[in-house]
Every structure is written in structure tokens, then in C-alpha cells.
mmCIF file of C-alpha atoms and ligand atoms in Angstrom:
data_model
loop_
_atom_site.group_PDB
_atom_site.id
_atom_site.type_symbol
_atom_site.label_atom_id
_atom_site.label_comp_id
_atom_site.label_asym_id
_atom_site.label_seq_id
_atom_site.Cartn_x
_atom_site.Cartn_y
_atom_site.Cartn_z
ATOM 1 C CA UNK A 1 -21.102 -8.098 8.913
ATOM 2 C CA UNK A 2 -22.607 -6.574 11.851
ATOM 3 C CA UNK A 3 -18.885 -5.965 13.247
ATOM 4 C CA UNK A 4 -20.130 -2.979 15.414
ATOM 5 C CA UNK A 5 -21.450 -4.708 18.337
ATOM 6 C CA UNK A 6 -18.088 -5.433 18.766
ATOM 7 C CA UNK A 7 -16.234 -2.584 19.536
ATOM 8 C CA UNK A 8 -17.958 -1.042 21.790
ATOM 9 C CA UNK A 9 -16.861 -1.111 25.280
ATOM 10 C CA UNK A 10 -13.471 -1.078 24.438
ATOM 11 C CA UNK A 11 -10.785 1.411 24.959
ATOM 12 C CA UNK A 12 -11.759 4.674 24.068
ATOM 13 C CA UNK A 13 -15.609 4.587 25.218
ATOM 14 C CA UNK A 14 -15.868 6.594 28.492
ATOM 15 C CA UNK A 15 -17.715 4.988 31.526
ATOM 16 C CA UNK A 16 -20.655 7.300 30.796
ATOM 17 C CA UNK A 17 -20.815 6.049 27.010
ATOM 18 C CA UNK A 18 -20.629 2.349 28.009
ATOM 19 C CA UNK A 19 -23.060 2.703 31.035
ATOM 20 C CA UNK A 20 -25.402 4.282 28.506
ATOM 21 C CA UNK A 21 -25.321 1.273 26.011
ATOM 22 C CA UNK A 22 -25.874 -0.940 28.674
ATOM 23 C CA UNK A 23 -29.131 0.905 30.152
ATOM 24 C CA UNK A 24 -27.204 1.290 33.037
ATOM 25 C CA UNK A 25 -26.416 5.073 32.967
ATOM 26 C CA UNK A 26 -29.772 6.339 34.831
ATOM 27 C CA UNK A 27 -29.546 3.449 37.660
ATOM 28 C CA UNK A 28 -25.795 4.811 38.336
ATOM 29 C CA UNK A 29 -26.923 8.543 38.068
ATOM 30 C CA UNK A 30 -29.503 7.506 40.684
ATOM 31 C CA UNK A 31 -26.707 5.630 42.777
ATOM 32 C CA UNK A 32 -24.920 8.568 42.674
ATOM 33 C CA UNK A 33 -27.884 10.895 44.262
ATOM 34 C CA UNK A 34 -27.875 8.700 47.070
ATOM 35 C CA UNK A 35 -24.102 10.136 47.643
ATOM 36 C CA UNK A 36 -24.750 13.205 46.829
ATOM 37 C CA UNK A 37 -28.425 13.980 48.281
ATOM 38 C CA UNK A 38 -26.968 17.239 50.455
ATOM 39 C CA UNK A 39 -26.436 18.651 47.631
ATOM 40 C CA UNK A 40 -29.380 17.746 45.858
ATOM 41 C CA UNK A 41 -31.561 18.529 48.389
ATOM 42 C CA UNK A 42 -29.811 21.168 50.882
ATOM 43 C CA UNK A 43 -27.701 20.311 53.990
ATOM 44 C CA UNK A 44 -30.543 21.562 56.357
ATOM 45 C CA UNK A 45 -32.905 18.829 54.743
ATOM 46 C CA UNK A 46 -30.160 16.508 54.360
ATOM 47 C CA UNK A 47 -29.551 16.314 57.897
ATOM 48 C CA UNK A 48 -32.716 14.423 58.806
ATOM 49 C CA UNK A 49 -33.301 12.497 55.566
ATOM 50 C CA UNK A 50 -31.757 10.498 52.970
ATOM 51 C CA UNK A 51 -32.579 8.612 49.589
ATOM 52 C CA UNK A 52 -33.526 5.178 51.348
ATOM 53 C CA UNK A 53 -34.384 2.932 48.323
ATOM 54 C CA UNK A 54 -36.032 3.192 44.864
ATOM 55 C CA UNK A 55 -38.804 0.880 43.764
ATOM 56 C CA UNK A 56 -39.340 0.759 39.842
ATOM 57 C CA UNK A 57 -39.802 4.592 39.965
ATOM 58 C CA UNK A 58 -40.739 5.714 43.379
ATOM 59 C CA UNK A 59 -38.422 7.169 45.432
ATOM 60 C CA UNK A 60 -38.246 6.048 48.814
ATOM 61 C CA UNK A 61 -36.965 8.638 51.372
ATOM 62 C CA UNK A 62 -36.000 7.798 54.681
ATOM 63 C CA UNK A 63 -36.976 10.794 57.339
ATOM 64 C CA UNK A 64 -34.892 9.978 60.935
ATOM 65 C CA UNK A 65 -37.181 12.849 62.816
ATOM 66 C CA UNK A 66 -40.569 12.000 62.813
ATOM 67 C CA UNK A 67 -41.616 15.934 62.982
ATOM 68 C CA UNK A 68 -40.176 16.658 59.298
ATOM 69 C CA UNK A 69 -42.393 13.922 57.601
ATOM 70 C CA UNK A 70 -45.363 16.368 57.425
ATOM 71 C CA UNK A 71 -42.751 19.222 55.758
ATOM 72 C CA UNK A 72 -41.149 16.828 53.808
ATOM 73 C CA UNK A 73 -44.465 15.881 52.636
ATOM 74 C CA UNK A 74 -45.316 18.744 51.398
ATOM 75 C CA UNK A 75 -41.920 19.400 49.988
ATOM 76 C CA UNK A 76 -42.795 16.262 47.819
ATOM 77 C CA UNK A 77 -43.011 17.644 44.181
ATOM 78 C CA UNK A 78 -39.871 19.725 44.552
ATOM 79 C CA UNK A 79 -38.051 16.544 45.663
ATOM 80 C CA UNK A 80 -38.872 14.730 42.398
ATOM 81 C CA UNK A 81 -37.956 17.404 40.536
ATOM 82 C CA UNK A 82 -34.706 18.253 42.537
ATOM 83 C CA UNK A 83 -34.127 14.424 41.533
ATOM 84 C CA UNK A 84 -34.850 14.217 38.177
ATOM 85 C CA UNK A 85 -32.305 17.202 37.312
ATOM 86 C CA UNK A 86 -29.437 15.844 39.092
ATOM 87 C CA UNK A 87 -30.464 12.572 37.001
ATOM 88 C CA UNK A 88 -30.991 14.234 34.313
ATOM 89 C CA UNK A 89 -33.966 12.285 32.927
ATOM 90 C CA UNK A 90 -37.541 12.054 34.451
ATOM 91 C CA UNK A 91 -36.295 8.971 35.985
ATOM 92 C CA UNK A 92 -38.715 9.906 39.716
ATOM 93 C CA UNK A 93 -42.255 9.658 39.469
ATOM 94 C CA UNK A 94 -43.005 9.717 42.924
ATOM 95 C CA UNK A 95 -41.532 10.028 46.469
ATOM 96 C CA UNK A 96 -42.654 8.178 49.074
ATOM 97 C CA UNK A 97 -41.559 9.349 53.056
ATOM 98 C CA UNK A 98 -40.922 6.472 55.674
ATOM 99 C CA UNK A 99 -39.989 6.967 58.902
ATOM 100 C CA UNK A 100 -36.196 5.473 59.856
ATOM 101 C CA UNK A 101 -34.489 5.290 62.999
ATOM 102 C CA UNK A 102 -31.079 6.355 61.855
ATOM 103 C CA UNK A 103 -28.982 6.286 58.523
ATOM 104 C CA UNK A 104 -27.589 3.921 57.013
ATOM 105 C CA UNK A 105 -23.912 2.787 57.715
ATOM 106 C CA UNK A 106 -21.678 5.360 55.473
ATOM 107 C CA UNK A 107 -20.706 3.338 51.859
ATOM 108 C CA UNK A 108 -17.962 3.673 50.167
ATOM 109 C CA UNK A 109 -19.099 4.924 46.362
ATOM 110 C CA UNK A 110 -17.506 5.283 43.227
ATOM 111 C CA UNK A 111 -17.769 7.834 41.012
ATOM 112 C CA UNK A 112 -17.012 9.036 37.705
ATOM 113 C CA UNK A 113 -14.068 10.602 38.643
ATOM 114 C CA UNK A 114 -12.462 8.050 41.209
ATOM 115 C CA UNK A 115 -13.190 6.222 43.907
ATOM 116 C CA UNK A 116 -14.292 7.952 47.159
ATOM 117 C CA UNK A 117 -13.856 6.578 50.602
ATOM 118 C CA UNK A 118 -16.687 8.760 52.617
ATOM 119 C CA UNK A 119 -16.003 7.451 55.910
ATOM 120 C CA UNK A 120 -12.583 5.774 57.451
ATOM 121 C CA UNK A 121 -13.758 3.718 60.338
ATOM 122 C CA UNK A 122 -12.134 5.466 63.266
ATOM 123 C CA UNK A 123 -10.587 4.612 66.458
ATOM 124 C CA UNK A 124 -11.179 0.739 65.965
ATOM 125 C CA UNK A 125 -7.798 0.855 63.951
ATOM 126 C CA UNK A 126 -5.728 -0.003 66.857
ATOM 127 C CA UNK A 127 -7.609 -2.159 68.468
ATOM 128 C CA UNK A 128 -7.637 -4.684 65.707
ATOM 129 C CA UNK A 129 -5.541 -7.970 67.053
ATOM 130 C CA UNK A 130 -3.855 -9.896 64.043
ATOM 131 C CA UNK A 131 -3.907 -13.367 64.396
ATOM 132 C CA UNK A 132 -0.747 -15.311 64.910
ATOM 133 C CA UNK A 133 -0.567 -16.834 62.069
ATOM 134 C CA UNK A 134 -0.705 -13.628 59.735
ATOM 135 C CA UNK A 135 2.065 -12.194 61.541
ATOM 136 C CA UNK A 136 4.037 -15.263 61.406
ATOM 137 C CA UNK A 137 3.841 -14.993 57.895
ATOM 138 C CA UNK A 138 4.732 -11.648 57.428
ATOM 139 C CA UNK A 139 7.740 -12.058 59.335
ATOM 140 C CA UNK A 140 8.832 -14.942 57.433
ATOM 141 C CA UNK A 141 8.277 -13.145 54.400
ATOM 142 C CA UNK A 142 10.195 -9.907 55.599
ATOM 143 C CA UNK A 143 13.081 -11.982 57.184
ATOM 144 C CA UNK A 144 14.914 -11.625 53.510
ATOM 145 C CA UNK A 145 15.295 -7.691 53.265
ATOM 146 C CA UNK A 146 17.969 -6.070 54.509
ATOM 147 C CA UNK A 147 17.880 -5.505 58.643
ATOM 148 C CA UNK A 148 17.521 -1.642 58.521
ATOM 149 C CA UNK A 149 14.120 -2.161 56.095
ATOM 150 C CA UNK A 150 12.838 -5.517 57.568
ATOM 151 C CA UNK A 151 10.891 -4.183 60.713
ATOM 152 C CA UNK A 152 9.351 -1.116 58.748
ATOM 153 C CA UNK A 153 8.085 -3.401 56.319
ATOM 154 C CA UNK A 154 6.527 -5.669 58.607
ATOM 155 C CA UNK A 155 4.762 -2.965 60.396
ATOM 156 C CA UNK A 156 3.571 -1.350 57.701
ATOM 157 C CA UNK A 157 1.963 -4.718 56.218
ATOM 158 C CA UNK A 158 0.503 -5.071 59.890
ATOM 159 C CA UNK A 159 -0.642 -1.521 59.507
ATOM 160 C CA UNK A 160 -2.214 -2.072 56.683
ATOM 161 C CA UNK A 161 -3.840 -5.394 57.370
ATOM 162 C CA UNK A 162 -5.215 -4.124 60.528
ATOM 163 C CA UNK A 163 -7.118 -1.328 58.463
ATOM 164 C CA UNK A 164 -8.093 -3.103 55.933
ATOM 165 C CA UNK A 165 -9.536 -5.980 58.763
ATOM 166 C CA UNK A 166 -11.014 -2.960 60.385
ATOM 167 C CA UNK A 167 -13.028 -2.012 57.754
ATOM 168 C CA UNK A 168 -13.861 -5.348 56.568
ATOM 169 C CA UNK A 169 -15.724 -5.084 60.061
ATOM 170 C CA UNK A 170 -17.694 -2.118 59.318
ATOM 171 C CA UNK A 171 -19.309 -3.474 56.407
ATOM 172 C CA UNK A 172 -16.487 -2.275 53.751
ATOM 173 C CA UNK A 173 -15.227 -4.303 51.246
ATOM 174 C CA UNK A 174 -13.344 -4.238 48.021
ATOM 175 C CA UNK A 175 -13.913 -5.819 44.569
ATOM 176 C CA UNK A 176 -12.004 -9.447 44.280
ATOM 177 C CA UNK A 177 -11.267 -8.832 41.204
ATOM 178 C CA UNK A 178 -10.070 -5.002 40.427
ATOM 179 C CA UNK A 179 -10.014 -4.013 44.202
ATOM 180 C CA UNK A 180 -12.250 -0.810 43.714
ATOM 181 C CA UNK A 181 -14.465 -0.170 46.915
ATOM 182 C CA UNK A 182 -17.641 -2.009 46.857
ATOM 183 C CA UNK A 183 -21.309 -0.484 47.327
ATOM 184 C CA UNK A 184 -23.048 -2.354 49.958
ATOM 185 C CA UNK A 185 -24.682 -5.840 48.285
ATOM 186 C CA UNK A 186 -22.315 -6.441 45.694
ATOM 187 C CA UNK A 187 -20.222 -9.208 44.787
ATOM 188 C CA UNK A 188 -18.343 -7.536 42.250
ATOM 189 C CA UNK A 189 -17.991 -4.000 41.450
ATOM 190 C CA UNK A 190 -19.759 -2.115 38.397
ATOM 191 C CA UNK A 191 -17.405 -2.194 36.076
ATOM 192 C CA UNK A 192 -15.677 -5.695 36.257
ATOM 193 C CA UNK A 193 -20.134 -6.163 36.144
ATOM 194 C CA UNK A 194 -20.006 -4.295 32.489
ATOM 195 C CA UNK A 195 -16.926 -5.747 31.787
ATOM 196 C CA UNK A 196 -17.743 -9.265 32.361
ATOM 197 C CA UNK A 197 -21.141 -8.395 30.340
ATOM 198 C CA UNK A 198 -19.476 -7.208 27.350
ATOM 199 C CA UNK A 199 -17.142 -9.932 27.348
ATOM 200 C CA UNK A 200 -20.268 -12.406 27.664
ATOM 201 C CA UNK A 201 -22.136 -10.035 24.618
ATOM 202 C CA UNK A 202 -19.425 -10.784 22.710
ATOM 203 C CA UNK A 203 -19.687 -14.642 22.892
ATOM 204 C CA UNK A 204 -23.012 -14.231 22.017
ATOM 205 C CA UNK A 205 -22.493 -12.399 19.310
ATOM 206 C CA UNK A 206 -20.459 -14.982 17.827
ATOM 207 C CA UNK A 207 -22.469 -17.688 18.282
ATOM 208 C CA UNK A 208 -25.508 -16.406 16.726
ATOM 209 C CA UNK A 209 -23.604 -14.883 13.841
ATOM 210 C CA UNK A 210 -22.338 -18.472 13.239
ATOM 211 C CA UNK A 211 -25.580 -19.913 13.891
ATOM 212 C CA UNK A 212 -28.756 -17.275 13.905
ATOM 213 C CA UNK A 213 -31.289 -19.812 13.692
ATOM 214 C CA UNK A 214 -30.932 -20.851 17.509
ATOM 215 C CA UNK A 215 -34.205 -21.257 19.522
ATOM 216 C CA UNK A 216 -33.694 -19.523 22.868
ATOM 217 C CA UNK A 217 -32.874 -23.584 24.488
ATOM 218 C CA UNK A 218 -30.660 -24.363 21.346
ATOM 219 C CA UNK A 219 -28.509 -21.434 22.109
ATOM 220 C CA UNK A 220 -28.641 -21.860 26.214
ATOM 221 C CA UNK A 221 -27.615 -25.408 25.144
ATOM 222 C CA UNK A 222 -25.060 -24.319 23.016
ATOM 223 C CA UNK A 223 -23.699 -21.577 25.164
ATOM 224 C CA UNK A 224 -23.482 -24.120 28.016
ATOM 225 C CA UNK A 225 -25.554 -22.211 30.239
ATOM 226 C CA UNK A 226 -28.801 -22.772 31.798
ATOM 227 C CA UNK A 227 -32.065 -20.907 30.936
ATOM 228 C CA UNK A 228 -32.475 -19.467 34.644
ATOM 229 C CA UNK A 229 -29.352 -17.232 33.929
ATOM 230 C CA UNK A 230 -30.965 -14.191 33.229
ATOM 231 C CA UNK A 231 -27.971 -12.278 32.063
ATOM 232 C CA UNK A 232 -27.549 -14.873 28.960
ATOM 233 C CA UNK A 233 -31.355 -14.738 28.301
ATOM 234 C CA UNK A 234 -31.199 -11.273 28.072
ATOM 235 C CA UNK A 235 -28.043 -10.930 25.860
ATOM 236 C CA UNK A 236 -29.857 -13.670 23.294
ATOM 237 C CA UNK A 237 -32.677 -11.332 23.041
ATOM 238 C CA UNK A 238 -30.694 -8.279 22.964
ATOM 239 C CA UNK A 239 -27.896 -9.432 20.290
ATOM 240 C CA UNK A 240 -30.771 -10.474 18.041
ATOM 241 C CA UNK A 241 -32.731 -7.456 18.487
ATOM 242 C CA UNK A 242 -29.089 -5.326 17.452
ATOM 243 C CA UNK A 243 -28.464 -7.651 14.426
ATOM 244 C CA UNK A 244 -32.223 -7.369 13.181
ATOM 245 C CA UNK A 245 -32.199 -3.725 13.865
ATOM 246 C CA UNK A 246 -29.155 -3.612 12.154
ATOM 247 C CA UNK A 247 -30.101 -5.736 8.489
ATOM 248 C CA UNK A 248 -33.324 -3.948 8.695
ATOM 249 C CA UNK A 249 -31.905 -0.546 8.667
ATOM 250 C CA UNK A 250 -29.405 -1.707 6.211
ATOM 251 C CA UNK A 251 -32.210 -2.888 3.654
ATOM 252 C CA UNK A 252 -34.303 0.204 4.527
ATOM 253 C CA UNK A 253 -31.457 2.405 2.891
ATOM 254 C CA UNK A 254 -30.983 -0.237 -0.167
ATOM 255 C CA UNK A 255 -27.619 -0.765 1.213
ATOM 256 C CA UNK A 256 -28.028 -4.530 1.810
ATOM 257 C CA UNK A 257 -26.321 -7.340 -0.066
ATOM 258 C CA UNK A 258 -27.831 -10.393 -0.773
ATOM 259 C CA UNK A 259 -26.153 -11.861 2.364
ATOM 260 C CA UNK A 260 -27.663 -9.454 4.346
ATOM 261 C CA UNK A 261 -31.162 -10.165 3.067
ATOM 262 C CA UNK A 262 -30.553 -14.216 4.092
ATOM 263 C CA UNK A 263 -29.312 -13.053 7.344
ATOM 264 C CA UNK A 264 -32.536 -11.646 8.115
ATOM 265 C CA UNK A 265 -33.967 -14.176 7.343
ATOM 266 C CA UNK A 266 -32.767 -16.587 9.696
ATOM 267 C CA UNK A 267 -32.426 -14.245 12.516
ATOM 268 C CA UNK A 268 -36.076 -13.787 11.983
ATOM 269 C CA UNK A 269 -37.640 -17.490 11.214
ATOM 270 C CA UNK A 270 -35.193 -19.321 13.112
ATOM 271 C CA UNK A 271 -34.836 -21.462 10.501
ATOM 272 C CA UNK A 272 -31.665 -22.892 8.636
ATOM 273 C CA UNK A 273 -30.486 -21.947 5.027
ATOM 274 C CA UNK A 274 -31.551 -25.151 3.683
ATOM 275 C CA UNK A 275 -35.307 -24.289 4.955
ATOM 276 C CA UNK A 276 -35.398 -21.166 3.218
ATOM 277 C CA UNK A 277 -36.201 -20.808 -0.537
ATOM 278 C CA UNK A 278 -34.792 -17.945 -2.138
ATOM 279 C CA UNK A 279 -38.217 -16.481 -2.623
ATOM 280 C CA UNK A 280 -39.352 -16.128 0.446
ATOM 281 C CA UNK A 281 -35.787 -14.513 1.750
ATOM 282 C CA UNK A 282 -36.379 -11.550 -0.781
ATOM 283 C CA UNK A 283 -40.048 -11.003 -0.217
ATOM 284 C CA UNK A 284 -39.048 -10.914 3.502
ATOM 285 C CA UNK A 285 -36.150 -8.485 2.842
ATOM 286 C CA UNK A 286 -38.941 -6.371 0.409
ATOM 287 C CA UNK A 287 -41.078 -5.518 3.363
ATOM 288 C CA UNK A 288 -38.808 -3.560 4.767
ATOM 289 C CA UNK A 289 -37.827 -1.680 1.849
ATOM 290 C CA UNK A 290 -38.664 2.033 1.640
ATOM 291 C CA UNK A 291 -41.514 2.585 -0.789
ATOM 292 C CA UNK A 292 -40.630 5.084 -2.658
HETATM 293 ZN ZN1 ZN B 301 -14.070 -4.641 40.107
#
């Protein structure tokens, strides 16, 4: 029963579809305004503003020239609903205008499509100095390959480390897991996020299936977790919420098996089989029962 929850995410679902079942699709819309506010908003505008932050749903819009705040001000409705189309939702219910001294250092985003690197940190390439030891290695592990290839390798490994160290200094880093560019405060990237999530919704999908009477401390118990991590109180609530849903909806349309009515049950009460007369498990299952 209740086998659904756990295909989704898999192969198939597009990033869209699983940011969507995750309530994640409107924060990574928004994410992706931030990128693309010149176009949102006009290159003239652009020039001497950006999307700042966003707190709960007010826009916060950094303005670098103190002169614009008062047209920018004014410009205020238009902005919201500029943002909420691009969004696609009426995700903006306000904007608020502070003034900034300059923008933000450039972030590497991700999109939909791919990964985009908006700025390559220039001229500081070259001036990187790799440390002893790294070259040391690389040599040593070059030294095997044939004479005519060994020094092009080499120097295109110290190529590439001194980019890579290079933009490590200006703020850019990559996911440690998949690699993909990293948005500025994260530890991991999006989707390895989502992926790790789904693999965790999964777990507790299992466990309450085998045991749907667990209390919120039973299951962090169980679950070996602790009951400050958020992410597993959240997937208790949500995996019981999609499995009630679920038997309700199934009992609504008389499609429910005895099973199914029990199952309720103890997602419900949080009590065990044993607890629960056979009674009370129908008249439960009754209530949801279209009249007809
Ligand atoms: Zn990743």
C-alpha cells in the first residue's frame, strides 16, 4: 500500500516536477529572478539595482544610487508585479528599497537548463602560485606517460588547479559531492539537497509503514536522529500527512480494504493493533465515507 510516495523523484520526473513536490519550485523560480532581474526589470533599471534578499514575502531591493530610490519607489507596484510573472505565482507581496553601496560579488547559478558560470574571475589566473607540494605531486604522477605527453599534462593540471584556486578565492565554489557550481551559502548544491531528501523520505516512509503508531520521539528514536533535525521532523509530519491523505481518499471513494481502514487507524491514534478494537477502526474509517 501507499507505494506512490515512492517513486517519485526518480528517473523520469523533471527538476521542475520534483522541485514542485518538494515546495521548492517558487523559492528556485525566485533564485532564478535574482539572475535574471535585467530582464525582469529592464537593463536601464538593472544597472543601479538588484534583487538583494527576500524576507517571507517582501522583496528586498538593493538601489546602489541613492537618486533612483525615490523613482524606484514609485515604480514599486510594477516591480511586484514584474516579479510575480516571471515567478509565475503571486509569490511578492511587497518590495522594500534599501540603499547598497555596490552589488554583490557575481554567483555562479544554476539553471534549468545547465549550469552557468556568469563571471570568470579575470586576470588573477596567472598570478596564482601553486604550492610546492601540489606540483610535486603532479609531477610524480605525470612522470609515467610517455615523454612527448608528460609536460602537457602537467601544465594543464597546473592550469587547471590554478583556476580553480583562483576562483576558490573569489568566493566560488563547487558542490563536494556532484561538482555543480555552488550559490553563495551552500554546503551542498540543490539537487544532491532534493536528492539526499528523497532518499531520507524514503526511510521514513518505511519506517512508519512498518510501524505507524510512532510518537514524533519514538520515531526520532527509532530513526536515530535527534528531534532538533528539522529536516526529519518535517518528513515525519509530512509522510503521515501523505499516507492519511492517501487512506482517506481511498475510503472516500469506497475503494479501501479492510487493511486500509486499520491503517488509518493507527496512523491516526498512534496506537498499536492490539489497542484497537475492531469497532472503533470501522466507525473511524465510516467518517470519512461519502454520504450518499
Ligand atoms: Zn551537488
Amino acid at each position: 500500500m501507499v507505494k506512490r510516495t515512492h517513486e517519485m523523484g526518480k528517473a523520469g520526473l523533471s527538476i521542475p516536477a520534483v522541485l514542485k513536490e518538494n515546495k521548492l519550485l517558487t523559492p528556485f523560480r525566485f533564485f532564478q529572478a535574482k539572475r535574471d532581474w535585467p530582464q525582469i526589470i529592464g537593463k536601464q533599471i538593472a544597472k543601479y539595482s538588484y534583487i538583494k534578499d527576500v524576507d517571507k514575502n517582501c522583496v528586498i531591493i538593493g538601489v546602489l544610487n541613492p537618486v533612483w530610490m525615490n523613482q524606484l519607489f514609485m515604480y514599486s507596484q510594477e516591480i511586484q508585479k514584474k516579479l510575480n510573472d516571471y515567478i509565475g505565482e503571486d509569490f511578492v507581496q511587497s518590495v522594500r528599497f534599501v540603499r547598497s553601496g555596490k552589488k554583490p560579488a557575481p554567483v555562479v547559478y544554476e539553471t534549468l537548463e545547465g549550469e552557468e558560470e556568469s563571471d570568470y574571475p579575470r586576470g588573477r589566473i596567472r598570478d596564482v602560485v601553486l604550492s610546492d607540494d601540489y606540483v610535486q605531486m603532479v609531477r610524480q604522477e605525470t612522470c609515467h606517460l610517455p615523454e612527448r605527453i608528460r609536460g602537457k599534462m602537467a601544465a594543464l593540471r597546473f592550469a587547471q588547479e590554478k583556476r580553480r584556486l583562483s576562483m576558490e578565492a573569489e568566493g566560488f565554489r563547487h558542490c563536494p559531492r556532484c561538482g555543480r557550481w555552488l550559490a553563495k551559502g551552500e554546503t551542498i548544491c540543490l539537487l544532491c539537497r532534493l536528492e539526499d531528501r528523497q532518499h531520507k523520505k524514503k526511510l521514513v516512509h518505511d519506517l512508519l509503514i512498518q510501524m505507524p503508531w510512532l510518537s514524533l520521539d519514538q520515531f526520532v528514536h527509532e530513526i536515530g536522529a535527534v528531534r532538533s533535525d528539522r529536516l526529519y521532523v518535517e518528513l515525519y509530519n509530512e509522510v503521515r500527512r501523505d499516507c492519511i491523505y492517501k487512506l482517506i481518499e481511498r475510503i472516500h471513494y469506497d475503494s479501501d480494504t479492510p487493511e486500509d481502514d486499520l491503517f488509518l487507524a493507527l496512523f491516526i491514534t498512534r496506537k498499536t493493533p492490539v489497542e484497537l478494537p475492531d469497532d472503533y477502526v470501522r466507525n473511524l474509517a465510516n467518517r470519512y465515507r461519502k454520504k450518499e
